mmCIF file with all atom_site columns, C-alpha atoms in Angstrom:
data_model
loop_
_atom_site.group_PDB
_atom_site.id
_atom_site.type_symbol
_atom_site.label_atom_id
_atom_site.label_alt_id
_atom_site.label_comp_id
_atom_site.label_asym_id
_atom_site.label_entity_id
_atom_site.label_seq_id
_atom_site.pdbx_PDB_ins_code
_atom_site.Cartn_x
_atom_site.Cartn_y
_atom_site.Cartn_z
_atom_site.occupancy
_atom_site.B_iso_or_equiv
_atom_site.pdbx_formal_charge
_atom_site.auth_seq_id
_atom_site.auth_comp_id
_atom_site.auth_asym_id
_atom_site.auth_atom_id
_atom_site.pdbx_PDB_model_num
ATOM 1   C CA . GLY A 1 1   ? 118.105 149.275 61.981  1.00 59.00 ? 1   GLY A CA 1
ATOM 2   C CA . GLU A 1 2   ? 115.302 149.420 64.430  1.00 67.00 ? 2   GLU A CA 1
ATOM 3   C CA . ASP A 1 3   ? 115.844 148.802 68.077  1.00 86.00 ? 3   ASP A CA 1
ATOM 4   C CA . VAL A 1 4   ? 114.090 149.136 71.356  1.00 91.00 ? 4   VAL A CA 1
ATOM 5   C CA . GLU A 1 5   ? 116.039 149.533 74.425  1.00 92.00 ? 5   GLU A CA 1
ATOM 6   C CA . GLN A 1 6   ? 114.441 149.075 77.799  1.00 94.00 ? 6   GLN A CA 1
ATOM 7   C CA . SER A 1 7   ? 116.356 148.423 81.578  1.00 90.00 ? 7   SER A CA 1
ATOM 8   C CA . LEU A 1 8   ? 115.348 145.202 82.749  1.00 91.00 ? 8   LEU A CA 1
ATOM 9   C CA . PHE A 1 9   ? 114.546 145.370 86.188  1.00 95.00 ? 9   PHE A CA 1
ATOM 10  C CA . LEU A 1 10  ? 112.558 148.009 88.292  1.00 97.00 ? 10  LEU A CA 1
ATOM 11  C CA . SER A 1 11  ? 111.666 147.296 92.288  1.00 97.00 ? 11  SER A CA 1
ATOM 12  C CA . VAL A 1 12  ? 109.061 149.679 93.732  1.00 97.00 ? 12  VAL A CA 1
ATOM 13  C CA . ARG A 1 13  ? 107.392 149.975 97.256  1.00 97.00 ? 13  ARG A CA 1
ATOM 14  C CA . GLU A 1 14  ? 103.580 149.738 97.159  1.00 97.00 ? 14  GLU A CA 1
ATOM 15  C CA . GLY A 1 15  ? 102.069 153.223 96.680  1.00 97.00 ? 15  GLY A CA 1
ATOM 16  C CA . ASP A 1 16  ? 105.313 154.682 95.472  1.00 97.00 ? 16  ASP A CA 1
ATOM 17  C CA . SER A 1 17  ? 105.467 155.875 91.292  1.00 97.00 ? 17  SER A CA 1
ATOM 18  C CA . SER A 1 18  ? 107.149 153.704 88.917  1.00 97.00 ? 18  SER A CA 1
ATOM 19  C CA . VAL A 1 19  ? 108.781 155.181 86.125  1.00 97.00 ? 19  VAL A CA 1
ATOM 20  C CA . ILE A 1 20  ? 110.053 152.800 83.061  1.00 98.00 ? 20  ILE A CA 1
ATOM 21  C CA . ASN A 1 21  ? 111.999 154.214 80.621  1.00 97.00 ? 21  ASN A CA 1
ATOM 22  C CA . CYS A 1 22  ? 112.863 153.171 77.041  1.00 96.00 ? 22  CYS A CA 1
ATOM 23  C CA . THR A 1 23  ? 114.832 154.259 73.902  1.00 95.00 ? 23  THR A CA 1
ATOM 24  C CA . TYR A 1 24  ? 114.396 153.563 70.034  1.00 92.00 ? 24  TYR A CA 1
ATOM 25  C CA . THR A 1 25  ? 115.917 154.572 67.244  1.00 88.00 ? 25  THR A CA 1
ATOM 26  C CA . ASP A 1 26  ? 113.226 154.906 64.331  1.00 81.00 ? 26  ASP A CA 1
ATOM 27  C CA . SER A 1 27  ? 112.778 158.611 64.236  1.00 77.00 ? 27  SER A CA 1
ATOM 28  C CA . SER A 1 28  ? 109.798 157.671 61.653  1.00 79.00 ? 28  SER A CA 1
ATOM 29  C CA . SER A 1 29  ? 108.022 155.662 64.007  1.00 78.00 ? 29  SER A CA 1
ATOM 30  C CA . THR A 1 30  ? 104.587 157.370 64.193  1.00 82.00 ? 30  THR A CA 1
ATOM 31  C CA . TYR A 1 31  ? 103.224 155.816 67.599  1.00 88.00 ? 31  TYR A CA 1
ATOM 32  C CA . LEU A 1 32  ? 104.707 154.142 70.484  1.00 92.00 ? 32  LEU A CA 1
ATOM 33  C CA . TYR A 1 33  ? 102.960 152.034 72.383  1.00 93.00 ? 33  TYR A CA 1
ATOM 34  C CA . TRP A 1 34  ? 103.516 151.101 76.267  1.00 95.00 ? 34  TRP A CA 1
ATOM 35  C CA . TYR A 1 35  ? 102.262 146.928 76.874  1.00 94.00 ? 35  TYR A CA 1
ATOM 36  C CA . LYS A 1 36  ? 101.985 144.895 80.143  1.00 95.00 ? 36  LYS A CA 1
ATOM 37  C CA . GLN A 1 37  ? 102.016 141.234 79.988  1.00 92.00 ? 37  GLN A CA 1
ATOM 38  C CA . GLU A 1 38  ? 101.560 139.079 82.999  1.00 90.00 ? 38  GLU A CA 1
ATOM 39  C CA . PRO A 1 39  ? 102.948 135.855 83.595  1.00 85.00 ? 39  PRO A CA 1
ATOM 40  C CA . GLY A 1 40  ? 101.840 133.234 80.862  1.00 80.00 ? 40  GLY A CA 1
ATOM 41  C CA . ALA A 1 41  ? 99.369  135.788 79.384  1.00 82.00 ? 41  ALA A CA 1
ATOM 42  C CA . GLY A 1 42  ? 99.412  137.633 75.866  1.00 83.00 ? 42  GLY A CA 1
ATOM 43  C CA . LEU A 1 43  ? 100.023 141.639 75.696  1.00 88.00 ? 43  LEU A CA 1
ATOM 44  C CA . GLN A 1 44  ? 97.626  143.762 77.214  1.00 89.00 ? 44  GLN A CA 1
ATOM 45  C CA . LEU A 1 45  ? 97.695  147.463 75.408  1.00 89.00 ? 45  LEU A CA 1
ATOM 46  C CA . LEU A 1 46  ? 98.000  149.994 78.463  1.00 93.00 ? 46  LEU A CA 1
ATOM 47  C CA . THR A 1 47  ? 98.695  152.949 76.203  1.00 92.00 ? 47  THR A CA 1
ATOM 48  C CA . TYR A 1 48  ? 100.060 154.616 73.207  1.00 91.00 ? 48  TYR A CA 1
ATOM 49  C CA . ILE A 1 49  ? 101.159 158.347 72.013  1.00 92.00 ? 49  ILE A CA 1
ATOM 50  C CA . PHE A 1 50  ? 101.660 159.873 68.431  1.00 90.00 ? 50  PHE A CA 1
ATOM 51  C CA . SER A 1 51  ? 104.620 160.793 68.113  1.00 87.00 ? 51  SER A CA 1
ATOM 52  C CA . ASN A 1 52  ? 103.936 164.641 67.459  1.00 88.00 ? 52  ASN A CA 1
ATOM 53  C CA . MET A 1 53  ? 102.937 164.702 71.030  1.00 91.00 ? 53  MET A CA 1
ATOM 54  C CA . ASP A 1 54  ? 105.013 165.126 74.206  1.00 94.00 ? 54  ASP A CA 1
ATOM 55  C CA . MET A 1 55  ? 102.850 164.211 77.033  1.00 96.00 ? 55  MET A CA 1
ATOM 56  C CA . LYS A 1 56  ? 99.808  161.934 77.458  1.00 96.00 ? 56  LYS A CA 1
ATOM 57  C CA . GLN A 1 57  ? 97.723  161.219 80.858  1.00 96.00 ? 57  GLN A CA 1
ATOM 58  C CA . ASP A 1 58  ? 95.309  158.407 81.268  1.00 93.00 ? 58  ASP A CA 1
ATOM 59  C CA . GLN A 1 59  ? 94.193  157.852 84.874  1.00 95.00 ? 59  GLN A CA 1
ATOM 60  C CA . ARG A 1 60  ? 97.577  156.613 87.024  1.00 96.00 ? 60  ARG A CA 1
ATOM 61  C CA . LEU A 1 61  ? 99.268  156.421 83.642  1.00 97.00 ? 61  LEU A CA 1
ATOM 62  C CA . THR A 1 62  ? 101.483 159.180 82.295  1.00 97.00 ? 62  THR A CA 1
ATOM 63  C CA . VAL A 1 63  ? 103.467 158.618 79.112  1.00 97.00 ? 63  VAL A CA 1
ATOM 64  C CA . LEU A 1 64  ? 106.372 161.363 78.154  1.00 97.00 ? 64  LEU A CA 1
ATOM 65  C CA . LEU A 1 65  ? 108.286 161.469 74.843  1.00 96.00 ? 65  LEU A CA 1
ATOM 66  C CA . ASN A 1 66  ? 110.960 163.276 73.775  1.00 94.00 ? 66  ASN A CA 1
ATOM 67  C CA . LYS A 1 67  ? 111.562 163.173 70.326  1.00 91.00 ? 67  LYS A CA 1
ATOM 68  C CA . LYS A 1 68  ? 114.891 164.306 69.962  1.00 91.00 ? 68  LYS A CA 1
ATOM 69  C CA . ASP A 1 69  ? 116.600 162.279 72.324  1.00 93.00 ? 69  ASP A CA 1
ATOM 70  C CA . LYS A 1 70  ? 114.193 158.895 70.976  1.00 92.00 ? 70  LYS A CA 1
ATOM 71  C CA . HIS A 1 71  ? 112.942 158.786 75.071  1.00 95.00 ? 71  HIS A CA 1
ATOM 72  C CA . LEU A 1 72  ? 109.858 157.203 76.116  1.00 96.00 ? 72  LEU A CA 1
ATOM 73  C CA . SER A 1 73  ? 108.836 156.683 79.645  1.00 97.00 ? 73  SER A CA 1
ATOM 74  C CA . LEU A 1 74  ? 105.845 155.491 81.542  1.00 98.00 ? 74  LEU A CA 1
ATOM 75  C CA . ARG A 1 75  ? 105.078 156.794 85.114  1.00 98.00 ? 75  ARG A CA 1
ATOM 76  C CA . ILE A 1 76  ? 102.882 154.723 86.948  1.00 98.00 ? 76  ILE A CA 1
ATOM 77  C CA . ALA A 1 77  ? 101.292 156.464 89.592  1.00 98.00 ? 77  ALA A CA 1
ATOM 78  C CA . ASP A 1 78  ? 100.425 155.222 93.384  1.00 97.00 ? 78  ASP A CA 1
ATOM 79  C CA . THR A 1 79  ? 101.872 151.659 92.226  1.00 98.00 ? 79  THR A CA 1
ATOM 80  C CA . GLN A 1 80  ? 99.724  148.511 93.585  1.00 97.00 ? 80  GLN A CA 1
ATOM 81  C CA . THR A 1 81  ? 100.895 144.937 93.871  1.00 95.00 ? 81  THR A CA 1
ATOM 82  C CA . GLY A 1 82  ? 98.482  144.151 90.880  1.00 94.00 ? 82  GLY A CA 1
ATOM 83  C CA . ASP A 1 83  ? 100.910 146.252 88.878  1.00 96.00 ? 83  ASP A CA 1
ATOM 84  C CA . SER A 1 84  ? 103.760 143.923 88.899  1.00 96.00 ? 84  SER A CA 1
ATOM 85  C CA . ALA A 1 85  ? 104.211 142.559 85.549  1.00 96.00 ? 85  ALA A CA 1
ATOM 86  C CA . ILE A 1 86  ? 106.255 142.755 82.770  1.00 95.00 ? 86  ILE A CA 1
ATOM 87  C CA . TYR A 1 87  ? 106.244 146.411 80.628  1.00 97.00 ? 87  TYR A CA 1
ATOM 88  C CA . PHE A 1 88  ? 106.966 146.769 76.901  1.00 95.00 ? 88  PHE A CA 1
ATOM 89  C CA . CYS A 1 89  ? 107.605 149.860 74.997  1.00 95.00 ? 89  CYS A CA 1
ATOM 90  C CA . ALA A 1 90  ? 107.171 149.202 70.991  1.00 92.00 ? 90  ALA A CA 1
ATOM 91  C CA . GLU A 1 91  ? 107.526 151.618 68.164  1.00 89.00 ? 91  GLU A CA 1
ATOM 92  C CA . SER A 1 92  ? 105.480 150.997 64.950  1.00 84.00 ? 92  SER A CA 1
ATOM 93  C CA . SER A 1 93  ? 107.437 150.291 61.785  1.00 76.00 ? 93  SER A CA 1
ATOM 94  C CA . GLN A 1 94  ? 106.946 149.881 58.210  1.00 70.00 ? 94  GLN A CA 1
ATOM 95  C CA . GLY A 1 95  ? 103.573 147.733 57.552  1.00 70.00 ? 95  GLY A CA 1
ATOM 96  C CA . GLY A 1 96  ? 102.569 148.532 60.902  1.00 73.00 ? 96  GLY A CA 1
ATOM 97  C CA . LYS A 1 97  ? 104.126 145.935 62.560  1.00 80.00 ? 97  LYS A CA 1
ATOM 98  C CA . LEU A 1 98  ? 105.836 146.390 66.127  1.00 86.00 ? 98  LEU A CA 1
ATOM 99  C CA . ILE A 1 99  ? 109.003 146.493 67.237  1.00 88.00 ? 99  ILE A CA 1
ATOM 100 C CA . PHE A 1 100 ? 109.467 145.561 70.769  1.00 92.00 ? 100 PHE A CA 1
ATOM 101 C CA . GLY A 1 101 ? 111.797 146.185 73.975  1.00 93.00 ? 101 GLY A CA 1
ATOM 102 C CA . GLN A 1 102 ? 113.102 143.467 75.599  1.00 92.00 ? 102 GLN A CA 1
ATOM 103 C CA . GLY A 1 103 ? 110.743 144.378 78.606  1.00 94.00 ? 103 GLY A CA 1
ATOM 104 C CA . THR A 1 104 ? 110.978 145.711 82.146  1.00 96.00 ? 104 THR A CA 1
ATOM 105 C CA . GLU A 1 105 ? 109.933 143.586 84.941  1.00 95.00 ? 105 GLU A CA 1
ATOM 106 C CA . LEU A 1 106 ? 108.306 145.508 87.644  1.00 97.00 ? 106 LEU A CA 1
ATOM 107 C CA . SER A 1 107 ? 108.263 143.858 90.913  1.00 97.00 ? 107 SER A CA 1
ATOM 108 C CA . VAL A 1 108 ? 106.021 145.932 93.868  1.00 97.00 ? 108 VAL A CA 1
ATOM 109 C CA . LYS A 1 109 ? 106.620 145.034 97.206  1.00 95.00 ? 109 LYS A CA 1
ATOM 110 C CA . PRO A 1 110 ? 104.164 145.766 100.023 1.00 91.00 ? 110 PRO A CA 1
ATOM 111 C CA . GLY B 2 1   ? 89.183  147.191 73.126  1.00 63.00 ? 1   GLY B CA 1
ATOM 112 C CA . ALA B 2 2   ? 88.649  144.486 70.572  1.00 76.00 ? 2   ALA B CA 1
ATOM 113 C CA . VAL B 2 3   ? 89.086  140.876 71.597  1.00 88.00 ? 3   VAL B CA 1
ATOM 114 C CA . VAL B 2 4   ? 91.387  138.566 69.596  1.00 92.00 ? 4   VAL B CA 1
ATOM 115 C CA . SER B 2 5   ? 91.346  134.897 70.956  1.00 93.00 ? 5   SER B CA 1
ATOM 116 C CA . GLN B 2 6   ? 94.104  132.360 70.657  1.00 95.00 ? 6   GLN B CA 1
ATOM 117 C CA . HIS B 2 7   ? 93.649  128.686 70.468  1.00 95.00 ? 7   HIS B CA 1
ATOM 118 C CA . PRO B 2 8   ? 95.139  126.498 71.893  1.00 96.00 ? 8   PRO B CA 1
ATOM 119 C CA . SER B 2 9   ? 96.324  128.018 75.233  1.00 93.00 ? 9   SER B CA 1
ATOM 120 C CA . ARG B 2 10  ? 98.882  125.379 75.673  1.00 95.00 ? 10  ARG B CA 1
ATOM 121 C CA . VAL B 2 11  ? 99.760  122.043 73.748  1.00 97.00 ? 11  VAL B CA 1
ATOM 122 C CA . ILE B 2 12  ? 102.356 119.710 74.188  1.00 97.00 ? 12  ILE B CA 1
ATOM 123 C CA . CYS B 2 13  ? 103.308 117.740 71.128  1.00 96.00 ? 13  CYS B CA 1
ATOM 124 C CA . LYS B 2 14  ? 105.646 114.643 70.056  1.00 97.00 ? 14  LYS B CA 1
ATOM 125 C CA . SER B 2 15  ? 108.648 115.633 68.470  1.00 97.00 ? 15  SER B CA 1
ATOM 126 C CA . GLY B 2 16  ? 107.898 115.547 64.563  1.00 97.00 ? 16  GLY B CA 1
ATOM 127 C CA . THR B 2 17  ? 104.128 116.048 64.463  1.00 97.00 ? 17  THR B CA 1
ATOM 128 C CA . SER B 2 18  ? 102.529 119.183 63.440  1.00 97.00 ? 18  SER B CA 1
ATOM 129 C CA . VAL B 2 19  ? 100.561 121.638 65.505  1.00 97.00 ? 19  VAL B CA 1
ATOM 130 C CA . LYS B 2 20  ? 98.179  124.204 64.385  1.00 97.00 ? 20  LYS B CA 1
ATOM 131 C CA . ILE B 2 21  ? 97.296  127.574 66.519  1.00 97.00 ? 21  ILE B CA 1
ATOM 132 C CA . GLU B 2 22  ? 94.210  129.433 65.749  1.00 97.00 ? 22  GLU B CA 1
ATOM 133 C CA . CYS B 2 23  ? 93.903  133.255 66.010  1.00 96.00 ? 23  CYS B CA 1
ATOM 134 C CA . ARG B 2 24  ? 90.761  134.623 65.662  1.00 95.00 ? 24  ARG B CA 1
ATOM 135 C CA . SER B 2 25  ? 89.196  138.307 65.872  1.00 93.00 ? 25  SER B CA 1
ATOM 136 C CA . LEU B 2 26  ? 85.676  138.334 67.466  1.00 92.00 ? 26  LEU B CA 1
ATOM 137 C CA . ASP B 2 27  ? 84.414  141.501 66.751  1.00 89.00 ? 27  ASP B CA 1
ATOM 138 C CA . PHE B 2 28  ? 86.430  143.190 64.332  1.00 90.00 ? 28  PHE B CA 1
ATOM 139 C CA . GLN B 2 29  ? 88.005  142.357 60.571  1.00 90.00 ? 29  GLN B CA 1
ATOM 140 C CA . ALA B 2 30  ? 91.431  141.619 61.059  1.00 89.00 ? 30  ALA B CA 1
ATOM 141 C CA . THR B 2 31  ? 92.886  142.316 57.537  1.00 89.00 ? 31  THR B CA 1
ATOM 142 C CA . THR B 2 32  ? 96.332  142.161 58.716  1.00 91.00 ? 32  THR B CA 1
ATOM 143 C CA . MET B 2 33  ? 97.699  139.722 61.574  1.00 93.00 ? 33  MET B CA 1
ATOM 144 C CA . PHE B 2 34  ? 100.762 139.172 62.839  1.00 93.00 ? 34  PHE B CA 1
ATOM 145 C CA . TRP B 2 35  ? 102.487 136.294 64.509  1.00 96.00 ? 35  TRP B CA 1
ATOM 146 C CA . TYR B 2 36  ? 105.410 136.621 67.301  1.00 95.00 ? 36  TYR B CA 1
ATOM 147 C CA . ARG B 2 37  ? 107.308 134.324 69.199  1.00 95.00 ? 37  ARG B CA 1
ATOM 148 C CA . GLN B 2 38  ? 108.689 135.310 72.572  1.00 91.00 ? 38  GLN B CA 1
ATOM 149 C CA . PHE B 2 39  ? 111.651 133.267 74.163  1.00 83.00 ? 39  PHE B CA 1
ATOM 150 C CA . PRO B 2 40  ? 111.440 132.866 78.030  1.00 79.00 ? 40  PRO B CA 1
ATOM 151 C CA . LYS B 2 41  ? 112.393 136.343 79.760  1.00 75.00 ? 41  LYS B CA 1
ATOM 152 C CA . GLN B 2 42  ? 112.866 137.735 76.057  1.00 80.00 ? 42  GLN B CA 1
ATOM 153 C CA . SER B 2 43  ? 111.090 140.125 74.047  1.00 86.00 ? 43  SER B CA 1
ATOM 154 C CA . LEU B 2 44  ? 108.475 138.933 71.249  1.00 89.00 ? 44  LEU B CA 1
ATOM 155 C CA . MET B 2 45  ? 110.389 138.643 68.007  1.00 91.00 ? 45  MET B CA 1
ATOM 156 C CA . LEU B 2 46  ? 107.981 139.441 64.604  1.00 92.00 ? 46  LEU B CA 1
ATOM 157 C CA . MET B 2 47  ? 107.876 135.917 62.700  1.00 95.00 ? 47  MET B CA 1
ATOM 158 C CA . ALA B 2 48  ? 105.403 136.877 59.983  1.00 95.00 ? 48  ALA B CA 1
ATOM 159 C CA . THR B 2 49  ? 103.008 139.456 58.633  1.00 93.00 ? 49  THR B CA 1
ATOM 160 C CA . SER B 2 50  ? 99.601  138.358 56.875  1.00 91.00 ? 50  SER B CA 1
ATOM 161 C CA . ASN B 2 51  ? 97.175  140.271 55.171  1.00 88.00 ? 51  ASN B CA 1
ATOM 162 C CA . GLU B 2 52  ? 93.780  138.487 54.375  1.00 85.00 ? 52  GLU B CA 1
ATOM 163 C CA . GLY B 2 53  ? 93.947  136.634 51.301  1.00 82.00 ? 53  GLY B CA 1
ATOM 164 C CA . SER B 2 54  ? 97.749  137.198 50.525  1.00 85.00 ? 54  SER B CA 1
ATOM 165 C CA . LYS B 2 55  ? 100.660 134.933 51.103  1.00 88.00 ? 55  LYS B CA 1
ATOM 166 C CA . ALA B 2 56  ? 102.157 136.274 54.649  1.00 92.00 ? 56  ALA B CA 1
ATOM 167 C CA . THR B 2 57  ? 105.525 137.842 54.331  1.00 93.00 ? 57  THR B CA 1
ATOM 168 C CA . TYR B 2 58  ? 108.242 136.274 56.685  1.00 95.00 ? 58  TYR B CA 1
ATOM 169 C CA . GLU B 2 59  ? 110.890 138.199 58.626  1.00 93.00 ? 59  GLU B CA 1
ATOM 170 C CA . GLN B 2 60  ? 114.193 137.212 57.815  1.00 93.00 ? 60  GLN B CA 1
ATOM 171 C CA . GLY B 2 61  ? 115.644 133.975 59.357  1.00 93.00 ? 61  GLY B CA 1
ATOM 172 C CA . VAL B 2 62  ? 112.209 132.614 59.967  1.00 95.00 ? 62  VAL B CA 1
ATOM 173 C CA . GLU B 2 63  ? 111.520 129.679 57.766  1.00 94.00 ? 63  GLU B CA 1
ATOM 174 C CA . LYS B 2 64  ? 108.357 129.730 55.666  1.00 93.00 ? 64  LYS B CA 1
ATOM 175 C CA . ASP B 2 65  ? 108.297 125.981 54.935  1.00 95.00 ? 65  ASP B CA 1
ATOM 176 C CA . LYS B 2 66  ? 108.380 125.212 59.010  1.00 96.00 ? 66  LYS B CA 1
ATOM 177 C CA . PHE B 2 67  ? 105.948 127.986 59.927  1.00 97.00 ? 67  PHE B CA 1
ATOM 178 C CA . LEU B 2 68  ? 102.899 127.479 57.833  1.00 96.00 ? 68  LEU B CA 1
ATOM 179 C CA . ILE B 2 69  ? 100.412 130.854 58.073  1.00 95.00 ? 69  ILE B CA 1
ATOM 180 C CA . ASN B 2 70  ? 97.325  131.154 56.419  1.00 91.00 ? 70  ASN B CA 1
ATOM 181 C CA . HIS B 2 71  ? 94.902  134.104 56.537  1.00 90.00 ? 71  HIS B CA 1
ATOM 182 C CA . ALA B 2 72  ? 92.148  132.958 54.608  1.00 82.00 ? 72  ALA B CA 1
ATOM 183 C CA . SER B 2 73  ? 88.980  135.079 55.955  1.00 90.00 ? 73  SER B CA 1
ATOM 184 C CA . LEU B 2 74  ? 88.823  138.361 58.170  1.00 90.00 ? 74  LEU B CA 1
ATOM 185 C CA . THR B 2 75  ? 88.635  136.828 61.435  1.00 93.00 ? 75  THR B CA 1
ATOM 186 C CA . LEU B 2 76  ? 91.000  133.858 61.243  1.00 94.00 ? 76  LEU B CA 1
ATOM 187 C CA . SER B 2 77  ? 94.555  133.249 60.770  1.00 94.00 ? 77  SER B CA 1
ATOM 188 C CA . THR B 2 78  ? 96.582  129.887 61.792  1.00 96.00 ? 78  THR B CA 1
ATOM 189 C CA . LEU B 2 79  ? 100.002 129.201 62.108  1.00 97.00 ? 79  LEU B CA 1
ATOM 190 C CA . THR B 2 80  ? 101.081 125.664 61.869  1.00 97.00 ? 80  THR B CA 1
ATOM 191 C CA . VAL B 2 81  ? 104.459 124.466 63.121  1.00 97.00 ? 81  VAL B CA 1
ATOM 192 C CA . THR B 2 82  ? 105.372 121.865 60.820  1.00 97.00 ? 82  THR B CA 1
ATOM 193 C CA . SER B 2 83  ? 107.544 118.537 61.590  1.00 97.00 ? 83  SER B CA 1
ATOM 194 C CA . ALA B 2 84  ? 108.276 120.512 65.303  1.00 97.00 ? 84  ALA B CA 1
ATOM 195 C CA . HIS B 2 85  ? 111.256 119.544 67.476  1.00 96.00 ? 85  HIS B CA 1
ATOM 196 C CA . PRO B 2 86  ? 111.818 120.618 71.192  1.00 95.00 ? 86  PRO B CA 1
ATOM 197 C CA . GLU B 2 87  ? 113.847 123.894 69.705  1.00 94.00 ? 87  GLU B CA 1
ATOM 198 C CA . ASP B 2 88  ? 110.310 125.085 68.653  1.00 96.00 ? 88  ASP B CA 1
ATOM 199 C CA . SER B 2 89  ? 108.993 125.107 72.074  1.00 95.00 ? 89  SER B CA 1
ATOM 200 C CA . SER B 2 90  ? 108.322 128.646 72.663  1.00 94.00 ? 90  SER B CA 1
ATOM 201 C CA . PHE B 2 91  ? 105.238 130.945 73.331  1.00 94.00 ? 91  PHE B CA 1
ATOM 202 C CA . TYR B 2 92  ? 103.587 132.162 70.227  1.00 96.00 ? 92  TYR B CA 1
ATOM 203 C CA . ILE B 2 93  ? 101.310 135.249 70.160  1.00 94.00 ? 93  ILE B CA 1
ATOM 204 C CA . CYS B 2 94  ? 99.132  136.832 67.241  1.00 94.00 ? 94  CYS B CA 1
ATOM 205 C CA . SER B 2 95  ? 97.921  140.124 66.850  1.00 92.00 ? 95  SER B CA 1
ATOM 206 C CA . ALA B 2 96  ? 95.247  141.481 64.564  1.00 91.00 ? 96  ALA B CA 1
ATOM 207 C CA . ARG B 2 97  ? 94.620  145.064 63.328  1.00 89.00 ? 97  ARG B CA 1
ATOM 208 C CA . GLU B 2 98  ? 91.637  146.334 61.482  1.00 87.00 ? 98  GLU B CA 1
ATOM 209 C CA . GLY B 2 99  ? 92.435  148.692 58.419  1.00 81.00 ? 99  GLY B CA 1
ATOM 210 C CA . VAL B 2 100 ? 95.200  150.789 58.981  1.00 74.00 ? 100 VAL B CA 1
ATOM 211 C CA . ALA B 2 101 ? 93.760  151.341 62.614  1.00 72.00 ? 101 ALA B CA 1
ATOM 212 C CA . THR B 2 102 ? 96.408  152.378 65.308  1.00 70.00 ? 102 THR B CA 1
ATOM 213 C CA . GLU B 2 103 ? 95.816  149.602 67.587  1.00 78.00 ? 103 GLU B CA 1
ATOM 214 C CA . ALA B 2 104 ? 96.884  145.832 67.059  1.00 84.00 ? 104 ALA B CA 1
ATOM 215 C CA . PHE B 2 105 ? 95.065  143.471 69.353  1.00 88.00 ? 105 PHE B CA 1
ATOM 216 C CA . PHE B 2 106 ? 96.915  140.769 71.344  1.00 90.00 ? 106 PHE B CA 1
ATOM 217 C CA . GLY B 2 107 ? 96.032  136.997 71.441  1.00 91.00 ? 107 GLY B CA 1
ATOM 218 C CA . GLN B 2 108 ? 96.387  135.302 75.165  1.00 91.00 ? 108 GLN B CA 1
ATOM 219 C CA . GLY B 2 109 ? 99.410  133.433 73.640  1.00 92.00 ? 109 GLY B CA 1
ATOM 220 C CA . THR B 2 110 ? 99.708  129.810 73.141  1.00 95.00 ? 110 THR B CA 1
ATOM 221 C CA . ARG B 2 111 ? 102.405 127.767 75.247  1.00 94.00 ? 111 ARG B CA 1
ATOM 222 C CA . LEU B 2 112 ? 104.097 124.912 72.739  1.00 96.00 ? 112 LEU B CA 1
ATOM 223 C CA . THR B 2 113 ? 106.127 122.563 74.104  1.00 96.00 ? 113 THR B CA 1
ATOM 224 C CA . VAL B 2 114 ? 107.453 119.611 72.087  1.00 97.00 ? 114 VAL B CA 1
ATOM 225 C CA . VAL B 2 115 ? 108.772 116.645 73.706  1.00 96.00 ? 115 VAL B CA 1
#
């Protein structure tokens, strides 16, 4: 079945780059997404990538997709304390529903 | 991006009562709405998908008689937790999508506590 896996925690220092990794199983996914969730809040769409692309850059965010290995990563350049949150990757599935990973808690230390 | 408003943001109710959560799309027509449940420190689990004017499609293991979903208009869907019990305490999040658009936009979530 469909499954999305992420590492649970990542800790970086302010100013460093953060790389959050994700693997998925459904090779038919059309889009893959990265969402950010701050404590007690809903999800904020950060970026998404179409499955026929291998890279997408949007300001401090870079998404890399290795479709062969079903591996997705999110790189945040110059990480700030305000980037501390939980980051979810998700793959689109049949009917438009999203399958989420378990989330990576990013902690940014000053 | 488009705005999805979810109300209330927090609710506390007594065991055995029912609670209604609203999800509104403010500036687009939400032909499809999704309801998710999130346990602490866990991922989002899809509960059901609803298309405007149709009955909701529930995921396996979700009790349709307990979690009533109504999507009567293109801007409003409601989730009613009937006869709530403490184990229903959770964070409920809706998302909405227009047509076959790429993006689904999420509400801010509702923290339900059943005492």
